[in-house]
Short mmCIF file of C-alpha atoms in Angstrom, two decimals:
data_model
loop_
_atom_site.label_atom_id
_atom_site.label_comp_id
_atom_site.label_asym_id
_atom_site.label_seq_id
_atom_site.Cartn_x
_atom_site.Cartn_y
_atom_site.Cartn_z
CA VAL A 1 -1.36 -9.79 -2.08
CA ALA A 2 -3.04 -12.68 -3.88
CA CYS A 3 -1.61 -16.07 -2.87
CA ASP A 4 -1.04 -16.99 -6.53
CA SER A 5 0.61 -13.70 -7.50
CA PRO A 6 4.21 -13.77 -8.77
CA GLY A 7 5.41 -11.97 -5.64
CA ALA A 8 3.80 -14.46 -3.28
CA VAL A 9 4.97 -17.48 -5.24
CA ALA A 10 8.52 -16.08 -5.33
CA LEU A 11 8.55 -15.86 -1.53
CA ASN A 12 7.51 -19.46 -0.95
CA GLY A 13 6.38 -21.85 -3.65
CA GLN A 14 4.73 -24.07 -1.03
CA GLN A 15 2.58 -21.48 0.71
CA ASP A 16 -0.94 -22.46 1.70
CA GLY A 17 -3.26 -21.17 -1.01
CA HIS A 18 -1.36 -22.22 -4.11
CA ARG A 19 -0.46 -25.82 -3.38
CA ALA A 20 -3.65 -27.34 -4.79
CA GLY A 21 -3.66 -31.09 -4.42
CA VAL A 22 -0.44 -31.22 -2.37
CA ASN A 23 -0.94 -32.90 1.01
CA ALA A 24 -4.69 -32.45 0.54
CA MET A 25 -6.96 -33.62 3.35
CA SER A 26 -8.74 -36.80 2.25
CA TYR A 27 -11.26 -39.10 3.92
CA SER A 28 -13.12 -42.30 3.05
CA LEU A 29 -15.76 -44.62 4.45
CA VAL A 30 -14.85 -47.70 6.48
CA GLY A 31 -16.52 -50.68 4.86
CA ALA A 32 -20.30 -50.37 4.92
CA TYR A 33 -20.35 -48.04 7.93
CA SER A 34 -21.81 -44.54 7.61
CA LYS A 35 -20.05 -41.23 8.29
CA GLU A 36 -22.04 -41.00 11.53
CA GLU A 37 -20.25 -44.14 12.70
CA CYS A 38 -16.61 -43.86 11.57
CA VAL A 39 -14.39 -42.26 8.91
CA ARG A 40 -10.85 -43.08 7.74
CA ASP A 41 -8.25 -40.33 7.31
CA ASP A 42 -6.53 -41.35 4.07
CA VAL A 43 -3.43 -39.30 4.91
CA THR A 44 -2.65 -40.74 8.36
CA GLY A 45 -4.55 -44.04 8.20
CA LEU A 46 -6.29 -43.24 11.49
CA VAL A 47 -9.96 -44.13 11.87
CA TRP A 48 -12.10 -41.47 13.56
CA GLU A 49 -15.39 -41.77 15.41
CA GLY A 50 -18.37 -40.13 13.71
CA LYS A 51 -21.06 -38.26 15.58
CA THR A 52 -24.84 -38.69 15.59
CA SER A 53 -27.50 -35.99 15.88
CA SER A 54 -28.84 -37.50 19.12
CA GLY A 55 -28.28 -40.37 21.51
CA ALA A 56 -25.17 -41.76 23.21
CA ARG A 57 -22.72 -40.46 20.58
CA ALA A 58 -24.39 -37.14 19.86
CA GLY A 59 -22.08 -34.32 18.83
CA THR A 60 -23.57 -32.18 21.59
CA ARG A 61 -22.44 -34.45 24.49
CA ARG A 62 -19.75 -33.07 26.82
CA PHE A 63 -17.34 -34.81 29.21
CA ALA A 64 -14.71 -34.16 31.87
CA ASN A 65 -11.18 -35.53 31.44
CA GLN A 66 -10.43 -36.77 34.93
CA GLY A 67 -9.47 -40.40 34.34
CA THR A 68 -12.54 -41.89 35.98
CA VAL A 69 -15.09 -44.25 34.47
CA GLY A 70 -18.22 -42.18 34.99
CA THR A 71 -21.23 -41.09 32.96
CA ASN A 72 -19.79 -37.65 32.20
CA ASP A 73 -16.10 -38.60 32.05
CA ALA A 74 -14.12 -39.17 28.85
CA ASP A 75 -12.72 -42.51 30.09
CA GLY A 76 -16.24 -43.73 30.76
CA TYR A 77 -17.21 -42.73 27.24
CA VAL A 78 -14.22 -44.61 25.79
CA ARG A 79 -15.32 -47.79 27.59
CA GLU A 80 -18.92 -47.22 26.47
CA VAL A 81 -17.91 -46.99 22.79
CA ASN A 82 -15.56 -49.98 23.04
CA ASP A 83 -18.23 -52.10 24.74
CA ALA A 84 -20.55 -51.27 21.83
CA ARG A 85 -17.78 -52.28 19.33
CA LEU A 86 -18.32 -49.22 17.15
CA CYS A 87 -17.59 -50.16 13.50
CA GLY A 88 -16.53 -53.60 14.76
CA PHE A 89 -13.59 -52.28 16.83
CA SER A 90 -12.91 -52.29 20.57
CA ASP A 91 -9.64 -50.31 20.64
CA TRP A 92 -11.04 -46.76 20.51
CA ARG A 93 -9.15 -44.13 22.54
CA LEU A 94 -8.78 -40.40 23.08
CA PRO A 95 -6.51 -38.88 20.39
CA THR A 96 -3.23 -37.14 21.07
CA ALA A 97 -3.13 -33.39 20.50
CA ILE A 98 -1.12 -33.86 17.28
CA GLU A 99 -3.62 -36.40 15.93
CA LEU A 100 -6.62 -34.22 16.71
CA GLN A 101 -5.01 -31.07 15.30
CA GLY A 102 -4.60 -33.01 12.06
CA LEU A 103 -8.37 -32.77 11.52
CA VAL A 104 -8.38 -28.96 11.65
CA ASN A 105 -9.06 -27.33 8.27
CA TYR A 106 -7.17 -24.04 8.44
CA GLY A 107 -8.89 -22.93 5.23
CA VAL A 108 -12.22 -22.50 7.02
CA PRO A 109 -12.98 -19.02 8.47
CA SER A 110 -13.47 -18.77 12.22
CA PRO A 111 -15.61 -19.34 14.12
CA GLY A 112 -15.97 -22.86 12.76
CA PRO A 113 -16.39 -25.70 12.98
CA THR A 114 -12.97 -25.74 11.31
CA ILE A 115 -13.34 -29.29 10.05
CA SER A 116 -14.84 -31.04 7.05
CA THR A 117 -18.50 -31.15 8.06
CA THR A 118 -19.13 -33.14 4.88
CA TRP A 119 -17.17 -36.03 6.33
CA PHE A 120 -17.83 -35.24 10.00
CA PRO A 121 -21.55 -34.34 10.22
CA ASN A 122 -23.20 -33.37 13.52
CA THR A 123 -19.97 -31.65 14.57
CA THR A 124 -20.08 -28.44 16.56
CA GLY A 125 -17.35 -25.81 16.65
CA ALA A 126 -16.32 -26.72 20.18
CA VAL A 127 -13.36 -27.53 22.41
CA TYR A 128 -12.34 -31.22 22.23
CA TRP A 129 -10.31 -33.13 24.81
CA THR A 130 -7.10 -35.00 23.95
CA ALA A 131 -5.24 -37.78 25.77
CA ASP A 132 -2.25 -35.53 26.53
CA GLY A 133 -1.89 -34.20 30.04
CA SER A 134 -0.38 -30.79 30.75
CA ALA A 135 3.33 -30.87 31.57
CA GLU A 136 2.75 -28.04 34.04
CA ARG A 137 -0.16 -29.35 36.13
CA SER A 138 -1.56 -32.89 36.38
CA SER A 139 -5.01 -31.38 36.96
CA GLU A 140 -5.04 -30.04 33.38
CA ALA A 141 -5.03 -31.61 29.91
CA TRP A 142 -4.62 -30.49 26.30
CA TYR A 143 -7.51 -29.63 24.01
CA VAL A 144 -8.04 -28.52 20.41
CA ASN A 145 -10.58 -25.75 19.78
CA PHE A 146 -12.52 -26.47 16.57
CA ASP A 147 -14.09 -23.03 16.59
CA TYR A 148 -10.70 -21.59 15.63
CA GLY A 149 -8.07 -24.34 15.25
CA SER A 150 -6.05 -23.33 18.31
CA SER A 151 -4.75 -25.70 20.99
CA SER A 152 -3.86 -25.25 24.65
CA TRP A 153 -4.68 -26.85 28.01
CA SER A 154 -7.48 -26.55 30.53
CA PRO A 155 -8.65 -27.96 33.92
CA ARG A 156 -9.73 -31.57 33.49
CA ASN A 157 -13.03 -31.05 35.32
CA LEU A 158 -14.44 -28.80 32.58
CA LEU A 159 -16.98 -30.37 30.22
CA TYR A 160 -15.74 -30.49 26.62
CA ALA A 161 -16.55 -32.50 23.51
CA VAL A 162 -14.81 -35.79 22.67
CA ARG A 163 -14.00 -37.50 19.35
CA LEU A 164 -12.35 -40.93 19.62
CA VAL A 165 -9.78 -42.45 17.29
CA ARG A 166 -8.14 -45.78 16.65
CA GLY A 167 -4.88 -46.63 14.87
CA THR A 168 -1.57 -48.43 15.10
CA ALA A 169 1.55 -47.52 17.09
CA GLN A 170 4.18 -45.32 15.44
CA PRO A 171 7.77 -46.43 14.58
CA PRO A 172 10.85 -44.90 16.28
CA ARG A 173 10.56 -41.16 15.81
CA TYR A 174 13.80 -39.38 14.81
CA THR A 175 16.95 -40.12 12.81
CA PHE A 176 19.97 -37.79 12.39
CA ASN A 177 22.15 -37.07 9.37
CA SER A 178 25.90 -37.76 9.39
CA THR A 179 26.87 -34.29 10.64
CA GLY A 180 24.08 -34.11 13.23
CA ASP A 181 22.71 -30.73 12.17
CA GLU A 182 19.55 -32.14 10.55
CA VAL A 183 16.93 -34.57 11.82
CA THR A 184 14.30 -36.58 9.95
CA ASP A 185 10.92 -37.17 11.56
CA THR A 186 10.00 -40.69 10.45
CA ARG A 187 6.31 -40.06 11.17
CA THR A 188 6.01 -37.28 8.62
CA GLY A 189 9.10 -37.67 6.41
CA LEU A 190 10.01 -34.03 7.08
CA VAL A 191 13.62 -32.97 7.63
CA TRP A 192 14.26 -30.23 10.22
CA ARG A 193 17.17 -28.00 11.03
CA ARG A 194 18.01 -28.81 14.65
CA CYS A 195 18.98 -25.19 15.31
CA VAL A 196 16.64 -22.23 15.02
CA GLU A 197 17.67 -19.49 12.61
CA GLY A 198 20.50 -17.37 13.99
CA MET A 199 22.01 -20.29 15.93
CA THR A 200 24.77 -22.61 14.66
CA TRP A 201 25.36 -26.34 15.11
CA ASN A 202 28.81 -26.97 16.65
CA GLY A 203 28.77 -30.75 16.40
CA SER A 204 26.91 -31.42 19.63
CA THR A 205 24.51 -28.54 20.27
CA CYS A 206 23.25 -25.18 18.99
CA THR A 207 25.23 -22.07 19.87
CA GLY A 208 24.71 -18.34 19.40
CA ALA A 209 21.52 -16.29 19.60
CA SER A 210 18.28 -16.87 17.73
CA ARG A 211 17.06 -14.26 15.22
CA THR A 212 13.55 -12.88 14.89
CA PHE A 213 11.73 -11.87 11.70
CA THR A 214 8.54 -10.31 10.47
CA HIS A 215 6.33 -12.83 8.69
CA GLU A 216 7.39 -11.63 5.25
CA GLY A 217 10.98 -11.47 6.43
CA ALA A 218 10.72 -15.08 7.58
CA LEU A 219 9.42 -16.14 4.15
CA ALA A 220 12.19 -14.23 2.39
CA HIS A 221 14.85 -15.70 4.67
CA ALA A 222 13.55 -19.22 4.09
CA GLN A 223 13.65 -18.64 0.35
CA SER A 224 17.32 -17.68 0.60
CA GLN A 225 18.14 -21.05 2.21
CA ALA A 226 18.23 -23.39 -0.80
CA GLY A 227 15.78 -26.26 -0.42
CA TRP A 228 14.39 -25.09 2.94
CA ARG A 229 11.02 -23.49 3.69
CA LEU A 230 8.94 -22.04 6.49
CA PRO A 231 6.79 -24.80 7.99
CA SER A 232 2.99 -24.84 7.92
CA VAL A 233 1.11 -24.76 11.22
CA LYS A 234 0.64 -28.54 11.06
CA ASP A 235 4.30 -29.12 10.19
CA LEU A 236 5.52 -27.13 13.19
CA GLY A 237 2.81 -28.44 15.51
CA SER A 238 3.85 -32.00 14.69
CA ILE A 239 7.18 -31.75 16.55
CA ALA A 240 5.69 -30.19 19.69
CA ASP A 241 5.91 -32.64 22.63
CA ARG A 242 3.03 -31.67 24.86
CA ARG A 243 4.24 -33.93 27.67
CA ARG A 244 7.07 -31.44 28.22
CA MET A 245 7.29 -27.81 29.23
CA THR A 246 9.78 -24.98 28.55
CA PRO A 247 10.41 -26.24 25.98
CA ALA A 248 7.65 -28.48 24.68
CA LEU A 249 10.25 -30.20 22.51
CA ASP A 250 12.51 -33.21 22.81
CA THR A 251 15.69 -31.31 23.75
CA ALA A 252 17.87 -34.26 22.70
CA VAL A 253 16.57 -33.61 19.18
CA PHE A 254 16.04 -29.82 19.23
CA PRO A 255 18.52 -28.36 21.76
CA ALA A 256 19.10 -24.86 23.15
CA VAL A 257 15.56 -23.43 22.85
CA SER A 258 13.30 -22.97 25.87
CA SER A 259 10.72 -20.38 24.90
CA GLY A 260 9.52 -18.00 22.24
CA TYR A 261 7.00 -17.85 19.41
CA PHE A 262 7.71 -19.36 15.98
CA TRP A 263 6.19 -18.32 12.66
CA THR A 264 4.38 -20.72 10.38
CA THR A 265 3.51 -20.08 6.74
CA THR A 266 -0.22 -20.53 7.41
CA PRO A 267 -2.28 -17.31 7.24
CA LEU A 268 -5.44 -16.74 9.24
CA VAL A 269 -8.37 -16.94 6.83
CA GLY A 270 -10.40 -13.72 6.81
CA SER A 271 -7.73 -11.68 8.61
CA PRO A 272 -4.91 -10.66 6.23
CA SER A 273 -2.80 -9.14 8.99
CA ASP A 274 -2.63 -12.40 11.01
CA ALA A 275 -0.76 -15.69 10.72
CA TRP A 276 -0.51 -18.81 12.87
CA HIS A 277 2.35 -19.49 15.26
CA VAL A 278 3.47 -22.21 17.69
CA ARG A 279 4.85 -21.51 21.17
CA ALA A 280 8.11 -23.33 21.91
CA ASP A 281 7.63 -23.33 25.69
CA THR A 282 4.19 -24.99 25.71
CA GLY A 283 3.48 -26.29 22.18
CA ALA A 284 0.28 -24.22 22.04
CA VAL A 285 -1.00 -23.13 18.63
CA PHE A 286 -2.36 -19.58 18.26
CA ASN A 287 -2.74 -16.85 15.65
CA THR A 288 -0.68 -13.66 15.75
CA GLY A 289 -1.39 -10.17 14.43
CA GLY A 290 1.15 -7.93 12.78
CA ARG A 291 2.57 -10.01 9.94
CA SER A 292 4.51 -6.93 8.84
CA THR A 293 5.46 -5.73 12.33
CA GLY A 294 5.50 -8.81 14.59
CA SER A 295 8.91 -10.31 15.30
CA LEU A 296 9.05 -14.08 15.88
CA GLN A 297 11.63 -16.85 15.65
CA VAL A 298 11.97 -19.31 12.76
CA ARG A 299 12.71 -23.03 12.45
CA LEU A 300 13.11 -24.28 8.87
CA VAL A 301 11.99 -27.56 7.34
CA ARG A 302 12.35 -29.34 4.00
CA THR A 303 10.88 -32.32 2.22
CA PRO A 304 13.60 -34.74 1.08
CA LEU A 305 13.83 -35.91 -2.53
CA ILE A 306 13.97 -39.51 -1.32
CA ALA A 307 11.31 -39.45 1.39
CA ALA A 308 10.76 -41.85 4.28
CA THR A 309 8.27 -43.70 2.09
CA GLY A 310 11.09 -44.69 -0.27
CA ARG A 311 9.74 -42.68 -3.20
CA ARG A 312 12.49 -41.82 -5.68
CA TYR A 313 11.17 -38.61 -7.26
CA GLU A 314 9.45 -35.40 -6.25
CA VAL A 315 7.02 -33.32 -8.28
CA ILE A 316 8.04 -29.66 -8.42
CA GLU A 317 5.19 -27.20 -8.96
CA CYS A 318 6.20 -24.13 -10.93
CA GLY A 319 4.88 -21.73 -13.49
CA SER A 320 7.58 -21.83 -16.16
CA TRP A 321 10.55 -23.84 -17.37
CA THR A 322 12.92 -21.29 -15.82
CA GLN A 323 11.25 -21.66 -12.42
CA CYS A 324 11.27 -25.45 -12.69
CA ARG A 325 14.94 -25.51 -13.65
CA SER A 326 15.83 -23.18 -10.75
CA ALA A 327 13.77 -25.19 -8.26
CA ALA A 328 15.30 -28.49 -9.39
CA TRP A 329 18.81 -27.03 -9.14
CA ALA A 330 18.15 -25.69 -5.62
CA ARG A 331 16.99 -29.14 -4.53
CA GLY A 332 20.06 -30.89 -5.91
#
């Protein structure tokens, strides 16, 4: 089914594929520096290290992630780049898994590199280290695979690629509504249901049993919940806490879930039967076959009319006055 067909739009008006210009990835140069030196992410404000075709910052270099300051260790590379004051800065660091996953372009067919090679030249489709250690074993750390866009963890002594980042600290993370059944992530402005679908908020926690859905069933269910939607892979990945295990979530914010796979709205490019999912127990991001037969859990999200940025209005994309009127009514 075409992403812009009436049937697809009716299931979820914010599906990947027909949200042109909404939350688009955007980059810009930093002063007079070239793309091989550093690039600014206009969405997050983070500044990312560029890669050269050869030399100390070549895209082909590989490092371990063992916390030592050696020639082939990521910490040694961080010190090397900071000593050189790349782009005039000396506060470069390894990115978190969430930050690095933000660079993945899920509209690029695999194998990649699944990234904007226009803005990030000399990039290989490789596994890249993050600063997040595994909650299961201290000898392992998280990575993001830019051949596919997946994320998981691996032994720290393996040699993987590294891309450094710099940016400011984040504000306090979560705020709750008056009844406690919804939570706003101040980093993204997204509002989440604290309970997975099938469970009910009783004033202090989630009770009952979670439901599972096919991918289309998940989209249809989300559509029936006025104002709510199925999250994209980056939406759902953003609440994963990779410092934790079973679940990889802050259980004070998202209680009563320890494991399971959760659908996202993001399809796998080039493979119509697959879609992306996030594992609740580990926070890992993978793709799943069987959109019409697979049965996964669902956590819903919405974008508030008055967002964390303080904006007063929201643009509603729709194909007719009737659709616009219905969408506006559903959103209050």
